[in-house]
Short mmCIF file of N, CA and C in Angstrom, two decimals:
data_model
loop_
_atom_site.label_atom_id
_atom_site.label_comp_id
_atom_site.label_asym_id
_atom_site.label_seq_id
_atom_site.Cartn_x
_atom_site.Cartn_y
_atom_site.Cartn_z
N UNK A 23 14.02 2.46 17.21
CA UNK A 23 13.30 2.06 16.04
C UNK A 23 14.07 2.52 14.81
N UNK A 24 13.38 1.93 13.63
CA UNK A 24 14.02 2.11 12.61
C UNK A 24 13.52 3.74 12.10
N UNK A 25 14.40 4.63 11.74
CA UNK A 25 14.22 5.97 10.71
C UNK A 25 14.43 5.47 9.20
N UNK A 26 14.06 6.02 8.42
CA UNK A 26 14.15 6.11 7.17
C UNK A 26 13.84 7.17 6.25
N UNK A 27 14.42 7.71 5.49
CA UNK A 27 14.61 8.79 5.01
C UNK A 27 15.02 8.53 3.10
N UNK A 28 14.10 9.39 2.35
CA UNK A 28 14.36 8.82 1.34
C UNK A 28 14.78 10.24 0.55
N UNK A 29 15.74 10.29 -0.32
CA UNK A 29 16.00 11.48 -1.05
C UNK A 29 16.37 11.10 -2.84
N UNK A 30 16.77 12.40 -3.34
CA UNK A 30 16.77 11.70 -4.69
C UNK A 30 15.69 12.14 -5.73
N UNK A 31 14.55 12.92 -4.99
CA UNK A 31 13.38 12.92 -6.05
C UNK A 31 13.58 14.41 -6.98
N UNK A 32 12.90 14.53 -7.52
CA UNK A 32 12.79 15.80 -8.59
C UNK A 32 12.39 15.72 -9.51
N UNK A 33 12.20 16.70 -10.55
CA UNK A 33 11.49 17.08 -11.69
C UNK A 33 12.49 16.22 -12.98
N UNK A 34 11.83 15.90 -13.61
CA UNK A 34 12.66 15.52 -14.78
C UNK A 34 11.65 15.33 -15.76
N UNK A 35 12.15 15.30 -17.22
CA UNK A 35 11.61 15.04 -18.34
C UNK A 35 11.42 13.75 -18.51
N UNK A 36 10.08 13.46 -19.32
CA UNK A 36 9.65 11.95 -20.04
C UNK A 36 11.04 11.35 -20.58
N UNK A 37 11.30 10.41 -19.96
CA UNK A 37 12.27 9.83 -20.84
C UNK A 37 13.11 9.48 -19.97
N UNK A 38 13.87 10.35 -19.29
CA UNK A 38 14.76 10.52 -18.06
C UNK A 38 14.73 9.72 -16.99
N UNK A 39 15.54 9.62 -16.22
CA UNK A 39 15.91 8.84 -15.07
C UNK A 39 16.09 9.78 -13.74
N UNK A 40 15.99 9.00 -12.87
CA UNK A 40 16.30 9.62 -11.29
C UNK A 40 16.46 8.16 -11.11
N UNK A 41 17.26 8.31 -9.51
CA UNK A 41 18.11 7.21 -8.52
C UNK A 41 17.15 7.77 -7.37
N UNK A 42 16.27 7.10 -6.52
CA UNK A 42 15.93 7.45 -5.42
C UNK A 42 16.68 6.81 -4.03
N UNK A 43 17.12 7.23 -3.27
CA UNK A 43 18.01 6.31 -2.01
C UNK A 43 17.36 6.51 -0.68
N UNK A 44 16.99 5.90 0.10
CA UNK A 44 16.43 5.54 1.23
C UNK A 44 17.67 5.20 2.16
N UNK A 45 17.94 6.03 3.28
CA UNK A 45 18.94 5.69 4.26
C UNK A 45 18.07 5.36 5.38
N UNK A 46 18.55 4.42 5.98
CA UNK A 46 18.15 4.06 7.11
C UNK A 46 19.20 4.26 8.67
N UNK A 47 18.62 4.11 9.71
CA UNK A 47 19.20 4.47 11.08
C UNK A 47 18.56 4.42 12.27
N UNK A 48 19.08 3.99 12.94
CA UNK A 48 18.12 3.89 14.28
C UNK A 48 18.99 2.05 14.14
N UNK A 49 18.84 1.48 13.09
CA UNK A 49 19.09 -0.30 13.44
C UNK A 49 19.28 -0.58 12.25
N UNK A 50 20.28 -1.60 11.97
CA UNK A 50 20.60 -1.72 10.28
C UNK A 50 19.51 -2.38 9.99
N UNK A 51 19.55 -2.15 8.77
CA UNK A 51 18.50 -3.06 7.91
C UNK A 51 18.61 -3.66 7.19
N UNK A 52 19.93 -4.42 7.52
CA UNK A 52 20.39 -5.41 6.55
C UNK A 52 19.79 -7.22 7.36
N UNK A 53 19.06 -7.48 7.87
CA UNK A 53 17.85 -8.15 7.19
C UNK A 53 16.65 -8.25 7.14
N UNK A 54 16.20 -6.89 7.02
CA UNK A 54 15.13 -6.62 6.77
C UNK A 54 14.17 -6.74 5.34
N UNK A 55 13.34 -6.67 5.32
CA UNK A 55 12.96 -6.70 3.40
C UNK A 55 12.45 -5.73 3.85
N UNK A 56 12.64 -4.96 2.27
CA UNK A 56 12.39 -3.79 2.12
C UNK A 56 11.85 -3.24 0.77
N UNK A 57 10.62 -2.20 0.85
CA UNK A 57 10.37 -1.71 -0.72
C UNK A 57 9.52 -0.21 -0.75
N UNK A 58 9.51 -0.04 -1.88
CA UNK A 58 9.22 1.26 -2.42
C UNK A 58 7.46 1.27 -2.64
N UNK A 59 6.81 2.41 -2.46
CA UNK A 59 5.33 2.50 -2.49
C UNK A 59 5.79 4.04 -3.44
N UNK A 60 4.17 4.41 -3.89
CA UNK A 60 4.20 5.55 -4.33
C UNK A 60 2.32 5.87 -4.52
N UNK A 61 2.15 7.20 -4.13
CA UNK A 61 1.17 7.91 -4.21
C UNK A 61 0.95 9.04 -4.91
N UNK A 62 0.21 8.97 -5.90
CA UNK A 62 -0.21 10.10 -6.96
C UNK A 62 -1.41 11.09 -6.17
N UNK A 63 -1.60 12.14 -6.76
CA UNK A 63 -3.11 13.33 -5.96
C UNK A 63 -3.84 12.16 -6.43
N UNK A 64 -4.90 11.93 -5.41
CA UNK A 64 -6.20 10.95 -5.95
C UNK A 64 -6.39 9.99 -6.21
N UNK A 65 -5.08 8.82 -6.01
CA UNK A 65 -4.92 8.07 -6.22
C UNK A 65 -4.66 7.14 -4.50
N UNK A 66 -4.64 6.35 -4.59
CA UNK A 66 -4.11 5.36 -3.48
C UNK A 66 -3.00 5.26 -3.67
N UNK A 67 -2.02 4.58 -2.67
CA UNK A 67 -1.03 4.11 -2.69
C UNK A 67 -0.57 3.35 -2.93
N UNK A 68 0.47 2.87 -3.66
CA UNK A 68 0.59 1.97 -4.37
C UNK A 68 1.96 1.25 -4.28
N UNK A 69 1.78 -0.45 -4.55
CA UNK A 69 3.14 -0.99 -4.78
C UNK A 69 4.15 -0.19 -5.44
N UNK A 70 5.59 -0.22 -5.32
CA UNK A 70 6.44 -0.47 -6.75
C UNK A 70 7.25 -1.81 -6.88
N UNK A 71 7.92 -1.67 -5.73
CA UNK A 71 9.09 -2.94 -5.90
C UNK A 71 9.08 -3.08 -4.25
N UNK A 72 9.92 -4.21 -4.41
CA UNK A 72 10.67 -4.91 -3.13
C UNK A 72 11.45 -5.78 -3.44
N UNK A 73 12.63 -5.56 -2.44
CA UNK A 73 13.69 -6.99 -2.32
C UNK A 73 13.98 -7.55 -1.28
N UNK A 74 14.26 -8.28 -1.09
CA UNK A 74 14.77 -9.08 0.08
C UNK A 74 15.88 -8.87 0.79
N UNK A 75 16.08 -9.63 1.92
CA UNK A 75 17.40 -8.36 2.74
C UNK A 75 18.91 -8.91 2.18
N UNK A 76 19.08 -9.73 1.23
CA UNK A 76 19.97 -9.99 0.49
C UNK A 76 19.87 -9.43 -0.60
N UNK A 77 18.84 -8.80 -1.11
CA UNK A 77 19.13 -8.73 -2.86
C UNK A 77 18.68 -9.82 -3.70
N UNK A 78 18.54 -10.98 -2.79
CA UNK A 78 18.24 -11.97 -3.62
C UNK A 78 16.77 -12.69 -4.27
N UNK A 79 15.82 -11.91 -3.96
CA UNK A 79 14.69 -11.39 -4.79
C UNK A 79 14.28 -10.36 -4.67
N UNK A 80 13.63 -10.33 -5.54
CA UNK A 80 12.73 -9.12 -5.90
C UNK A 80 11.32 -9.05 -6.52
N UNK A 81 10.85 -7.54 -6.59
CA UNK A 81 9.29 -7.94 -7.20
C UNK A 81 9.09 -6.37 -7.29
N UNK A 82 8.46 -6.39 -8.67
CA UNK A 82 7.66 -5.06 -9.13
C UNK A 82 6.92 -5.24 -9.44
N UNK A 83 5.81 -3.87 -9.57
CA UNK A 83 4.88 -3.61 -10.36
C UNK A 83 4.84 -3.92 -11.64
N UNK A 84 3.47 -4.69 -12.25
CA UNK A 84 3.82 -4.30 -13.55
C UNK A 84 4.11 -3.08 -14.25
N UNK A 85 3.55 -1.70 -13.92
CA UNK A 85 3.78 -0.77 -14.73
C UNK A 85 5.13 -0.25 -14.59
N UNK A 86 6.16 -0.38 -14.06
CA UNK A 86 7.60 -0.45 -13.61
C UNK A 86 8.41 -1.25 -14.05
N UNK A 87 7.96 -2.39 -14.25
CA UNK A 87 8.90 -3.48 -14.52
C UNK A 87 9.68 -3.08 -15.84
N UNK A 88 10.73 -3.73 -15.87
CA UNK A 88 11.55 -3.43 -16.85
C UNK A 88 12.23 -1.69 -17.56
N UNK A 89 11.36 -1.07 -16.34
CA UNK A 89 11.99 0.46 -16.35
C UNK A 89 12.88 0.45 -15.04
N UNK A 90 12.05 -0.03 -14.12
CA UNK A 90 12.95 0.76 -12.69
C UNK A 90 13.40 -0.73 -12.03
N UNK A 91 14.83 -0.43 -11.29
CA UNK A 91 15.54 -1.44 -10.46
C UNK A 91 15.31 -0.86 -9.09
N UNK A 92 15.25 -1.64 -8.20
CA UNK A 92 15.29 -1.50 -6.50
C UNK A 92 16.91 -2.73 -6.73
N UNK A 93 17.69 -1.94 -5.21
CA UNK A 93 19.07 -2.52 -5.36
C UNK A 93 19.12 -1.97 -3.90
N UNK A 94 20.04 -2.75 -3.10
CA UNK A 94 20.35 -2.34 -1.74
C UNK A 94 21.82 -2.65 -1.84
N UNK A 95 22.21 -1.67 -0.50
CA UNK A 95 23.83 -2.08 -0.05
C UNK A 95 23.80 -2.49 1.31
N UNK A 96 23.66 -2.99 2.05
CA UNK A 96 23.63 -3.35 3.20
C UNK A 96 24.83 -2.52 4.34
N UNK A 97 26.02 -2.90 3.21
CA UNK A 97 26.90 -1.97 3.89
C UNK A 97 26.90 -0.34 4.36
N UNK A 98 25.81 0.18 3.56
CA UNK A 98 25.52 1.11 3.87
C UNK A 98 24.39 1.91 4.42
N UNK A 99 23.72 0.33 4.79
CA UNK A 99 22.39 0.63 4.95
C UNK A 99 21.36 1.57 4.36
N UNK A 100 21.00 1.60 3.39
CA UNK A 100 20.52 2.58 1.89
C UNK A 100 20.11 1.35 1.71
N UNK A 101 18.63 1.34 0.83
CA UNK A 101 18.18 0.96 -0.54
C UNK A 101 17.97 2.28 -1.44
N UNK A 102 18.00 1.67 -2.84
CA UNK A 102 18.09 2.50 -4.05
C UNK A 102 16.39 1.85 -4.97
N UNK A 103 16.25 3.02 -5.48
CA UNK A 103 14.97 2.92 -6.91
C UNK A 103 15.91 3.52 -7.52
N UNK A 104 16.40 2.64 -8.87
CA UNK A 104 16.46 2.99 -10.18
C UNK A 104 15.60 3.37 -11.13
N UNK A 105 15.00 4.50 -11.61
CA UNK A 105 13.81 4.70 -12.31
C UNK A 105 14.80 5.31 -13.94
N UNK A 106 13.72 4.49 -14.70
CA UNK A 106 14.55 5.09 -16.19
C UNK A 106 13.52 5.12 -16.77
N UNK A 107 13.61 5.75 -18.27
CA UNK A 107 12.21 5.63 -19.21
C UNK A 107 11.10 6.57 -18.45
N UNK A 108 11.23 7.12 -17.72
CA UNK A 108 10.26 8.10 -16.52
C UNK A 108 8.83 8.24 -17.87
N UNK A 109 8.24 8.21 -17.29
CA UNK A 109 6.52 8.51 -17.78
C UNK A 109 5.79 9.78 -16.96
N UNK A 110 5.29 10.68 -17.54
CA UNK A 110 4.57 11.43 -16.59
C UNK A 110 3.81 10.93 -15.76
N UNK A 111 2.82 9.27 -15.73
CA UNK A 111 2.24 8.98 -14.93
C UNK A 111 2.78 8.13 -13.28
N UNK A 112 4.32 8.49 -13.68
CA UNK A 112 4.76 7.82 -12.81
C UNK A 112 5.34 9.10 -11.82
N UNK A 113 4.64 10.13 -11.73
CA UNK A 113 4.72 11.35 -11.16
C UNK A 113 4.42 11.03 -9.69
N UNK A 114 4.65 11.14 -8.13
CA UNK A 114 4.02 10.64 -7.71
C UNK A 114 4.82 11.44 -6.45
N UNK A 115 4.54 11.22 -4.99
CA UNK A 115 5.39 10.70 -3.89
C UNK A 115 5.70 9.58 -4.03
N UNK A 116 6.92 8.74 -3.37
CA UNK A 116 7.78 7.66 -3.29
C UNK A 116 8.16 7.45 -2.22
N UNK A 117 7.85 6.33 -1.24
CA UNK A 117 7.85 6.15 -0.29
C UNK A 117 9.02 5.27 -0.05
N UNK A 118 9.48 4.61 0.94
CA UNK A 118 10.52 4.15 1.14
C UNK A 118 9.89 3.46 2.31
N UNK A 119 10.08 1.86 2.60
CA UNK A 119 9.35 1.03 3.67
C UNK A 119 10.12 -0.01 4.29
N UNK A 120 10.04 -0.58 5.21
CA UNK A 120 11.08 -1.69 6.07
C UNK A 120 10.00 -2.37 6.73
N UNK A 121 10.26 -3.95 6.29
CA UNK A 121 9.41 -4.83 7.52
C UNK A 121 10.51 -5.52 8.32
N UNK A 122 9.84 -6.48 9.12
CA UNK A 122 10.52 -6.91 10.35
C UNK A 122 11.19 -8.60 9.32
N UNK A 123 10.48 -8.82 8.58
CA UNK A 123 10.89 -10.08 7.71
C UNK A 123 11.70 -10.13 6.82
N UNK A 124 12.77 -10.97 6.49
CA UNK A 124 13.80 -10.79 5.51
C UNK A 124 13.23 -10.84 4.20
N UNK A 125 11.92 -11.29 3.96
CA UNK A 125 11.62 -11.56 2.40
C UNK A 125 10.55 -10.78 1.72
N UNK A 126 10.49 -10.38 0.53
CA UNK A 126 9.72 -9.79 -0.50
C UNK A 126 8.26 -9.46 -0.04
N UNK A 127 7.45 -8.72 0.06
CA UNK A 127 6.12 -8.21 0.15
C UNK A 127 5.82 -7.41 -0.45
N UNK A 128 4.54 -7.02 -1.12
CA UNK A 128 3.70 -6.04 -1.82
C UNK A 128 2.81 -5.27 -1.16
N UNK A 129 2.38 -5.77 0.22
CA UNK A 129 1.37 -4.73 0.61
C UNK A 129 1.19 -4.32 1.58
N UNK A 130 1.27 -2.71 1.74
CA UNK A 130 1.52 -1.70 2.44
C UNK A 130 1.17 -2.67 4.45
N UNK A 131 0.28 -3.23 4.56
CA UNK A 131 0.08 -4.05 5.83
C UNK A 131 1.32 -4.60 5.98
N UNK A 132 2.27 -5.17 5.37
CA UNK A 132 3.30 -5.95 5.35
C UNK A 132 4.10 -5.59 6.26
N UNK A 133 4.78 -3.87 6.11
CA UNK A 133 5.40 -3.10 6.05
C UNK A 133 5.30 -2.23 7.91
N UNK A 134 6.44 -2.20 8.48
CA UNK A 134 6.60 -1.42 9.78
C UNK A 134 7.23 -0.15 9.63
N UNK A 135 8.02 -0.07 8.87
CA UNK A 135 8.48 1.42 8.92
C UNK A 135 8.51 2.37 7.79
N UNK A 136 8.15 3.71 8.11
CA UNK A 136 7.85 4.41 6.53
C UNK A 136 8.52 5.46 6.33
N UNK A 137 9.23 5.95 5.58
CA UNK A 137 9.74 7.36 5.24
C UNK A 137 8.88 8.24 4.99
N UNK A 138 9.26 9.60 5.18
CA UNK A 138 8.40 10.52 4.88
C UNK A 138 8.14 10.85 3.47
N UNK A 139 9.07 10.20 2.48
CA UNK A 139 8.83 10.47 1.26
C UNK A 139 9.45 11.39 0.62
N UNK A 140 9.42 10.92 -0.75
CA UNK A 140 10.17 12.12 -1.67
C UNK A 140 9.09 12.22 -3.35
N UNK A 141 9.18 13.60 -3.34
CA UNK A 141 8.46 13.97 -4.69
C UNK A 141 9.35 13.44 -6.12
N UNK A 142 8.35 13.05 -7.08
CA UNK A 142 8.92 12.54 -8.24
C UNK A 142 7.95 13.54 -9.24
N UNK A 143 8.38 14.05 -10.05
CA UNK A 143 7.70 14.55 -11.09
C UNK A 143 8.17 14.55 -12.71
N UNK A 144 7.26 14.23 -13.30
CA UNK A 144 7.89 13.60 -14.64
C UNK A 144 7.02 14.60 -15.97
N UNK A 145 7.66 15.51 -16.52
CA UNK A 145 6.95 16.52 -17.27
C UNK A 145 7.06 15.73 -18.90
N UNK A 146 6.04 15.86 -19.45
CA UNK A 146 5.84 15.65 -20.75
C UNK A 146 6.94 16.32 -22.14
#
């Protein structure tokens, strides 16, 4: 089966950026679609992005859009979250996900494989 493993997270200031990267192993995942979730205390879990196992779409959240990029390399089997403009409310765990389908999805049912996650924290 597929592993996935996501690293990259940490503390940073409003404003700031982090790169989150998701490696995968066990089976490439180059055509798989693949995307990012995230969970706040008290909150549900939630979309962020997804792309397709080319790169050749994509889809975010609105509250993301136009801050953060999702980008894959296939060659290296990694996807990436580009997060910029960081908001404290975008504080969260960040999940990292793989379905069995090459194309774009939003919701967590979609989705077969999950990383354990990485902390994001965004201080005022």
């Amino acid at each position: 089966q597929v592993q996935l493993v996501e690293s990259g997270g940490g503390l940073v200031q409003a404003g700031g950026s982090l790169r989150l990267s998701c490696a995968a192993s066990g089976r490439t995942v180059s055509n798989y679609g693949m995307g990012w979730f995230r969970q706040a205390p008290g909150k549900e879990r939630e979309f962020v992005a997804a792309i397709s196992w080319n790169g050749g779409s994509t889809s975010y959240a609105d509250s993301v859009k136009g801050r953060f990029t999702i980008s894959r390399d296939n060659a290296k089997n990694t996807v990436y979250l580009q997060m910029n403009s960081l908001k404290p409310e975008d504080s969260a765990v960040y999940f990292c996900a793989g379905r069995y389908y090459s194309g774009v999805a939003v919701s967590e049912r979609s989705y077969n494989y999950w990383g354990q996650g990485t902390q994001v924290t965004v201080s005022s």
